Short mmCIF file of C-alpha atoms in Angstrom, two decimals:
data_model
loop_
_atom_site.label_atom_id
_atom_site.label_comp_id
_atom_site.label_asym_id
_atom_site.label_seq_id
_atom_site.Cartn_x
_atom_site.Cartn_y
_atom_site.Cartn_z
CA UNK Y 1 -17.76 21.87 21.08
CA UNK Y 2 -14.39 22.89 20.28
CA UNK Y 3 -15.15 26.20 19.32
CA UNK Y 4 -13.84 25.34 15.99
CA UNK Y 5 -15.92 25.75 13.22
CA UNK Y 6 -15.46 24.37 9.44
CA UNK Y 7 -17.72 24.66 6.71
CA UNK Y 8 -19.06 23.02 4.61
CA UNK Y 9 -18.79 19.21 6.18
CA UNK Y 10 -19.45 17.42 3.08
CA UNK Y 11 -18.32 18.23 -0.03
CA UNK Y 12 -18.63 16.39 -3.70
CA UNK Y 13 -16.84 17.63 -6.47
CA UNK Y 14 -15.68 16.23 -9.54
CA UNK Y 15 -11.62 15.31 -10.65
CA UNK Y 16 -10.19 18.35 -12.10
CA UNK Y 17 -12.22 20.80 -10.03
CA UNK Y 18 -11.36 23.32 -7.67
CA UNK Y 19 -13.06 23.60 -4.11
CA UNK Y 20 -12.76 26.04 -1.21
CA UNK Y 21 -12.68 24.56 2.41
CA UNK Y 22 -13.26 27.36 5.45
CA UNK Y 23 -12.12 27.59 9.31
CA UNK Y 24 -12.76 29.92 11.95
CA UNK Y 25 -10.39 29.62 14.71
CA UNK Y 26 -11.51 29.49 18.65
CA UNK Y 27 -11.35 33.00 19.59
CA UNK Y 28 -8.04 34.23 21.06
CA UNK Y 29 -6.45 31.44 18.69
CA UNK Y 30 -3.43 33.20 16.19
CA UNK Y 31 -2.30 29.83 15.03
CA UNK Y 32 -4.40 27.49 12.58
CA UNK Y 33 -3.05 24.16 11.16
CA UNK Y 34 -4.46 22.08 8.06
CA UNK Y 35 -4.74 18.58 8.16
CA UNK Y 36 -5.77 15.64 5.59
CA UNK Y 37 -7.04 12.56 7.65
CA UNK Y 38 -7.61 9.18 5.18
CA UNK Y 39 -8.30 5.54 5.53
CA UNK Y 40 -4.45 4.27 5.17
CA UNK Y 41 -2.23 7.51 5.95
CA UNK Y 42 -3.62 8.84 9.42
CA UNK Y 43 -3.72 12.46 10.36
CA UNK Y 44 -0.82 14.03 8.21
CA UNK Y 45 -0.15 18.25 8.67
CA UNK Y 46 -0.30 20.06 5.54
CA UNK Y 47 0.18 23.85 6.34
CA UNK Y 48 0.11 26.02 9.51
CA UNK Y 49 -0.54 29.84 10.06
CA UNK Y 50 0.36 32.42 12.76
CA UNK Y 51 -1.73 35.98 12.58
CA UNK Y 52 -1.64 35.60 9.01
CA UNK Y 53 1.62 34.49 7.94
CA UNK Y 54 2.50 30.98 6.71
CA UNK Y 55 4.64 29.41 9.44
CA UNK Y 56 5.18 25.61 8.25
CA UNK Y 57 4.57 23.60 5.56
CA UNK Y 58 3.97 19.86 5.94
CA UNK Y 59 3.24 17.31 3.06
CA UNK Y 60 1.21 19.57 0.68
CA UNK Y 61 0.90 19.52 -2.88
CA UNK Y 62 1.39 21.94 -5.16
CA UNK Y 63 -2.29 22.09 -6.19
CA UNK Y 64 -3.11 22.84 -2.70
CA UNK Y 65 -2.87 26.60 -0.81
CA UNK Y 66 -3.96 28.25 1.77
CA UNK Y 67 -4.04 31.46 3.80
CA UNK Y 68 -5.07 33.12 6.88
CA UNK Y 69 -7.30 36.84 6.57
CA UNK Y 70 -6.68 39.58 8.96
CA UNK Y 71 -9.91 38.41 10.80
CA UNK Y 72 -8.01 34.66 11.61
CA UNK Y 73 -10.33 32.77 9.51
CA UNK Y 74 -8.47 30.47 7.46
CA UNK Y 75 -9.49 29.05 4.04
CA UNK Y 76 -7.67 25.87 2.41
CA UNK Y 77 -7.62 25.84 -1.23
CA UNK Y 78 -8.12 22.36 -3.51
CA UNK Y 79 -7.58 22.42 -7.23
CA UNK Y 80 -7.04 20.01 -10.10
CA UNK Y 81 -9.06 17.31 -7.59
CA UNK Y 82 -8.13 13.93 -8.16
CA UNK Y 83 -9.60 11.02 -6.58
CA UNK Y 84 -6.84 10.16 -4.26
CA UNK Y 85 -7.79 13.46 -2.70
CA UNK Y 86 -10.92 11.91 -1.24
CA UNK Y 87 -10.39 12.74 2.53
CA UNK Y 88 -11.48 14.26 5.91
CA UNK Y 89 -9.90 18.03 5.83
CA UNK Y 90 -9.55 19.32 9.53
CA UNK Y 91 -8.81 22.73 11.24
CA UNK Y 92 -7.48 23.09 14.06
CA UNK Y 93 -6.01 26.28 16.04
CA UNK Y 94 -3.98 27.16 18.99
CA UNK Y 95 -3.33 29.83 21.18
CA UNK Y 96 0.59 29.59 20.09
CA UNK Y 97 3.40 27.20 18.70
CA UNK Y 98 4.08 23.69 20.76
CA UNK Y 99 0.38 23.97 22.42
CA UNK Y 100 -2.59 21.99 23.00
CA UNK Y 101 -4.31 22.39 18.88
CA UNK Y 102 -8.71 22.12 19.34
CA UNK Y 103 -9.72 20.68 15.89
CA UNK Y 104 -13.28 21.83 14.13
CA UNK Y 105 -15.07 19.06 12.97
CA UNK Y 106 -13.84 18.29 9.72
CA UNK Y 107 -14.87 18.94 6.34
CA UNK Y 108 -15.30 14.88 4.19
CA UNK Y 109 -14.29 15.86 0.67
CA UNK Y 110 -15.56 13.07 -1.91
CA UNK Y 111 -13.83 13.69 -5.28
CA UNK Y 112 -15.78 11.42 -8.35
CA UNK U 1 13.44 12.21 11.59
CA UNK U 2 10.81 13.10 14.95
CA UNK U 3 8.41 10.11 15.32
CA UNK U 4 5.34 9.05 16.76
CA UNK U 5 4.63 5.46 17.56
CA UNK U 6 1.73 3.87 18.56
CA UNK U 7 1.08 0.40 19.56
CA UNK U 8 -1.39 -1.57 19.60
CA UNK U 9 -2.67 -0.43 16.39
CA UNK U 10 -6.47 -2.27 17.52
CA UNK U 11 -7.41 -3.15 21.00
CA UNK U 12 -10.79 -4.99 21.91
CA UNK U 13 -11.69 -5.37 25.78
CA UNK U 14 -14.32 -6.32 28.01
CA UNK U 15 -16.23 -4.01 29.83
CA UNK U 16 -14.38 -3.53 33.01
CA UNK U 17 -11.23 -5.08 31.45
CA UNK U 18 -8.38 -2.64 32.48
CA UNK U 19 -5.43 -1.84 30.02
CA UNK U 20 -2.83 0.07 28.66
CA UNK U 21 -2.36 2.14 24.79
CA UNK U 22 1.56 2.51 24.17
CA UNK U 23 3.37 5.99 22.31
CA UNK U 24 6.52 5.99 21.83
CA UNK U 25 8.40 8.83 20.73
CA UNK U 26 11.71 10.00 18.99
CA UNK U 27 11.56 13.88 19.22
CA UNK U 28 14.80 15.66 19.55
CA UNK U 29 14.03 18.37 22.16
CA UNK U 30 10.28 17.41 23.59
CA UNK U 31 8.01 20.19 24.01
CA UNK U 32 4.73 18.58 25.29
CA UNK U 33 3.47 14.79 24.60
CA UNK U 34 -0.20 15.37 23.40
CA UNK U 35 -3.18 12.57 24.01
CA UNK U 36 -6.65 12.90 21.90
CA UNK U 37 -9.31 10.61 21.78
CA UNK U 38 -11.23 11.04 17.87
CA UNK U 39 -14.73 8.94 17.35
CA UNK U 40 -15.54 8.31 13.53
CA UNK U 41 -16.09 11.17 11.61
CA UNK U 42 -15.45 13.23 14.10
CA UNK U 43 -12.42 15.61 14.79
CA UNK U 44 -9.82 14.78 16.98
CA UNK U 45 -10.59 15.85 20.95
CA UNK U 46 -8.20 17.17 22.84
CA UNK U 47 -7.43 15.01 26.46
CA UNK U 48 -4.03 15.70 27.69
CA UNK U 49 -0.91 17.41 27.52
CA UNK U 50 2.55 15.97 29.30
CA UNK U 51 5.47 17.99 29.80
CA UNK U 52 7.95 16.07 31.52
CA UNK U 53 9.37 12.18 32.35
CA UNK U 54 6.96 11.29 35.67
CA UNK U 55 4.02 13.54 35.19
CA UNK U 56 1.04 11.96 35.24
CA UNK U 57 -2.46 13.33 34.21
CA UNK U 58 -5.65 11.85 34.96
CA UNK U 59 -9.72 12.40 33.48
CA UNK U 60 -12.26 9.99 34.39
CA UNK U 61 -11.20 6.50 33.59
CA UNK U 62 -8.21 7.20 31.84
CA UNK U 63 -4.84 8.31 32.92
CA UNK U 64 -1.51 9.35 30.94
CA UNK U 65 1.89 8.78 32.14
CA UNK U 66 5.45 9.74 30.49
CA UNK U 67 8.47 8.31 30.49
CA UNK U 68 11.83 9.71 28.79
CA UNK U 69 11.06 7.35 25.56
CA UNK U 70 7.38 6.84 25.92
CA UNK U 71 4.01 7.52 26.97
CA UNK U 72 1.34 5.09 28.47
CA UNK U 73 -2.63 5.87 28.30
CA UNK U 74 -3.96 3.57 31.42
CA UNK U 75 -7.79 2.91 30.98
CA UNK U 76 -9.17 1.36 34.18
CA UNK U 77 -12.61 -0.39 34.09
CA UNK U 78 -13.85 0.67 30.98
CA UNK U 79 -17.11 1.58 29.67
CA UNK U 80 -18.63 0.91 25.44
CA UNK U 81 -18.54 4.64 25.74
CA UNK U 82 -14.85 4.79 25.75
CA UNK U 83 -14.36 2.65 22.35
CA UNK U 84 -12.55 5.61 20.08
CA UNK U 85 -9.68 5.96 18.55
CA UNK U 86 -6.71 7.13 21.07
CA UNK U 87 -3.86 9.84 19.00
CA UNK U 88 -0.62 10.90 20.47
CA UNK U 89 1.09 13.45 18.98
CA UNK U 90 4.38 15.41 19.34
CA UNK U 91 5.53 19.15 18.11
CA UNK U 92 7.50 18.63 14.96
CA UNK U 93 10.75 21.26 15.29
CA UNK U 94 10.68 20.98 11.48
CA UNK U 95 7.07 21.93 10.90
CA UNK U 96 6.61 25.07 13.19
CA UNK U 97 6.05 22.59 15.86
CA UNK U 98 2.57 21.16 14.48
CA UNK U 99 1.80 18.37 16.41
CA UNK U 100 2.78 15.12 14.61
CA UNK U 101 0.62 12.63 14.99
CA UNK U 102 1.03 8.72 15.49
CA UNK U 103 -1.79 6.59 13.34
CA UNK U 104 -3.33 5.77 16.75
CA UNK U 105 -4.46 2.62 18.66
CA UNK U 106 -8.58 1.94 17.69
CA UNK U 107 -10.11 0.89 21.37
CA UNK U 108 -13.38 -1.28 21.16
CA UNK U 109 -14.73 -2.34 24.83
CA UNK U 110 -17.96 -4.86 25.03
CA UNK U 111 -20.99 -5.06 27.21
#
């Protein structure tokens, strides 16, 4: 156990809707990263926080957000779902920049 | 561009059938060379974390080694439970140093 946690871990929506995916970092952890794991892209980094203030942006789309809450929980924001957004979602966290990142189990999003 | 490598992209072995996974790296000031191991489904698990050329860090049956250019993952005598899928990853200095992942090298080993 990481001490990681994501809800929910499955997830099927329909194309055009909007869906709410939810971390809560390992205690002690300021920093939480997004990522979108599929068949034919690998593990790509969409967005990372710090104590609650967007740090980096990777290769998100516009119909994606996120934020960070004073209490480090993190939530990732989906909208306008298409199909290509089919995908494992994972958390992960870190006690600081350039460190060792513990990932939560993953949320699989089905869009159909 | 920073970039993460890996080769091979699948690997099958026999039990007991010693080997090597292969990361190569081009990261413009390295700050830490990062090993997981991820089983389907599953989220990435963290295994080791390399600093410098020479280090060497060892768990079990598998041992990491870095190099100015690359990194090795040595896994000697290996067991079914070991088939996975091996990630290396980098800090990206243009992403807030998230790690950067490579699209990793899938390890079967047979009874």
């Amino acid at each position: 156990d990481s001490g990681v946690t994501q809800t929910p871990k499955h997830l099927i929506t329909a194309t055009g809707q909007r869906v709410t995916l939810r971390c809560s970092p390992r205690s002690g952890d300021l920093s939480v990263y997004w990522y979108q794991q599929s068949l034919d892209q690998g593990l790509q980094f969409l967005i990372q926080y710090y104590n609650g203030e967007e740090r980096a942006k990777g290769n998100i789309l516009e119909r994606f957000s996120a934020q960070q809450f004073p209490d480090l929980h993190s939530e990732l924001n989906l909208s306008s779902l298409e199909l290509g957004d089919s995908a494992l979602y994972f958390c992960a966290s870190s006690v600081g920049a350039a460190t060792e990142a513990f990932f939560g189990q993953g949320t699989r999003l089905t869009v159909v | 561009e920073d970039q993460v490598t890996q080769s091979p992209e699948a690997l099958r072995l026999q039990e007991g059938e010693s080997s090597s996974l292969n990361c190569s790296y081009t990261v413009s000031g390295l700050r830490g060379l990062f090993w997981y191991r991820q089983d389907p489904g599953k989220g990435p698990e963290f295994l080791f974390t390399l600093y410098s050329a020479g280090e060497e860090k060892e768990k079990e049956r598998l041992k990491a080694t870095l190099t100015k250019k690359e990194s090795f993952l040595h896994i000697t005598a290996p067991k079914p439970e070991d088939s996975a899928t091996y990630l290396c990853a980098a800090p990206n200095s243009n992403s807030g140093y998230a790690l950067n992942f490579g699209k990793g090298t899938s390890l079967l080993v047979t009874p």
